[in-house]
Amino acid sequence: MDKSFQIPPQSPTKVIPADKLVNSLQLLLGISFHLTGKLRTDGSTVRKIVSNALLVSGISPEAESGSFEFVPIKKKGVPKLIREMVDTYIITTGDSYNLQVWNRYPNSHSVLVKYSNGETIHCKDIRLIFLTILNFA
């Protein structure tokens, strides 16, 4: 995954709009890729696929170094794709894989990123991308 996604956007208001995000992700419809059945490995693979699709259509400008801080200790709960304020989850049709929402703060008002100009990114601002994987045993 491109490391630029781990840098927050210049402003929470300057991320890709939802309709453009949907259009960017339509490239993923019908593609096939290998799942290992290992949650961390498959999650990483999905993030790479999503980040590559977003890079094709262009991503929002990054925040300048020193203009923001991650609030949670060790960035716990901050999505790897914070640049576009998205997080990815895998959903399968099989019964050997389940949806697990790890590292999510239950309080949707918790601050993830604080900008020096007073803007913030809260847990509730994160947009969730669910990828449905068909034919997974």
XYZ file of C-alpha atoms in Angstrom:
137
model
C 0.000 0.000 0.000
C 1.208 3.478 -0.826
C 2.479 5.114 2.394
C 0.899 8.439 1.416
C -2.458 7.057 2.576
C -1.159 7.039 6.148
C -0.829 10.848 6.126
C -4.122 12.626 6.911
C -5.827 14.831 4.329
C -5.038 18.542 4.235
C -8.495 19.046 5.728
C -11.366 16.685 6.532
C -13.444 18.709 4.074
C -11.003 18.075 1.208
C -11.314 14.296 0.908
C -12.733 12.642 -2.195
C -16.528 13.135 -2.191
C -18.615 9.987 -1.676
C -19.831 9.816 -5.293
C -16.287 10.047 -6.671
C -15.147 7.466 -4.122
C -17.833 5.072 -5.362
C -16.791 5.667 -8.980
C -13.146 5.007 -8.107
C -14.031 1.720 -6.447
C -16.119 0.478 -9.372
C -12.819 -0.619 -10.919
C -12.822 -3.414 -8.357
C -16.083 -5.003 -9.484
C -15.478 -8.474 -10.826
C -11.738 -8.640 -10.166
C -10.295 -11.778 -8.641
C -7.517 -12.075 -6.106
C -6.162 -14.715 -3.767
C -7.365 -14.921 -0.184
C -5.199 -16.792 2.292
C -7.775 -17.072 5.061
C -5.417 -15.152 7.350
C -7.193 -12.006 8.523
C -4.186 -9.676 8.675
C -2.758 -10.799 5.335
C -6.095 -10.586 3.544
C -6.857 -7.221 5.143
C -3.530 -5.893 3.899
C -4.202 -7.252 0.407
C -7.614 -5.582 0.307
C -6.143 -2.249 1.472
C -3.542 -2.441 -1.318
C -6.211 -3.149 -3.919
C -8.419 -0.301 -2.669
C -5.512 2.155 -2.409
C -4.383 1.342 -5.961
C -7.918 1.959 -7.257
C -8.015 5.308 -5.454
C -4.585 6.307 -6.770
C -5.793 5.803 -10.348
C -8.473 8.467 -9.895
C -6.347 10.727 -7.689
C -6.290 11.245 -3.950
C -6.848 14.308 -1.823
C -3.948 16.607 -0.856
C -1.961 15.616 2.216
C -1.634 17.609 5.408
C 1.667 19.386 5.916
C 4.046 17.844 8.405
C 3.542 19.459 11.808
C 0.006 20.648 11.028
C -1.674 17.635 12.646
C -1.272 15.045 15.353
C -2.673 11.569 15.838
C -4.546 11.544 19.131
C -4.702 7.808 19.981
C -1.534 6.341 21.461
C 0.413 4.441 18.774
C -2.306 5.438 16.257
C -4.591 2.700 17.639
C -7.914 2.861 15.832
C -6.619 5.166 13.072
C -7.349 3.548 9.684
C -4.374 2.870 7.407
C -6.258 4.722 4.643
C -6.703 7.892 6.711
C -5.928 10.139 3.707
C -9.406 9.473 2.334
C -10.896 8.781 5.767
C -11.818 5.207 4.826
C -11.427 1.792 6.384
C -11.905 -1.542 4.626
C -13.646 -4.734 5.693
C -14.019 -8.110 4.003
C -17.380 -9.876 3.870
C -17.553 -13.405 2.456
C -20.286 -15.826 1.488
C -18.584 -18.709 3.299
C -18.836 -19.601 6.954
C -15.127 -19.903 7.728
C -14.479 -16.168 7.607
C -16.266 -13.617 9.734
C -16.472 -9.849 9.791
C -14.365 -8.559 12.630
C -14.200 -4.907 13.467
C -10.897 -4.558 15.276
C -9.269 -1.385 16.495
C -12.495 0.602 16.240
C -13.339 2.922 19.100
C -16.884 2.367 20.312
C -17.284 6.097 21.015
C -17.956 7.627 17.611
C -17.023 11.076 18.924
C -13.445 10.068 19.797
C -10.887 12.233 18.010
C -8.432 10.397 15.751
C -6.611 13.360 14.187
C -6.317 16.894 15.524
C -5.168 19.714 13.217
C -3.334 22.820 14.392
C -6.129 24.969 12.891
C -8.704 23.320 15.187
C -10.200 20.865 12.693
C -10.551 17.239 13.762
C -11.291 13.818 12.354
C -13.556 11.762 14.617
C -14.300 8.044 14.506
C -17.738 8.850 13.101
C -16.119 10.592 10.104
C -14.479 7.401 8.851
C -16.209 5.964 5.802
C -16.407 2.179 5.715
C -15.763 0.167 2.566
C -17.149 -3.366 2.688
C -15.799 -5.715 0.042
C -17.986 -8.728 -0.572
C -16.010 -11.781 -1.610
C -18.066 -14.436 -3.366
C -17.335 -18.154 -3.449
C -15.075 -18.236 -0.408
C -15.363 -21.509 1.505
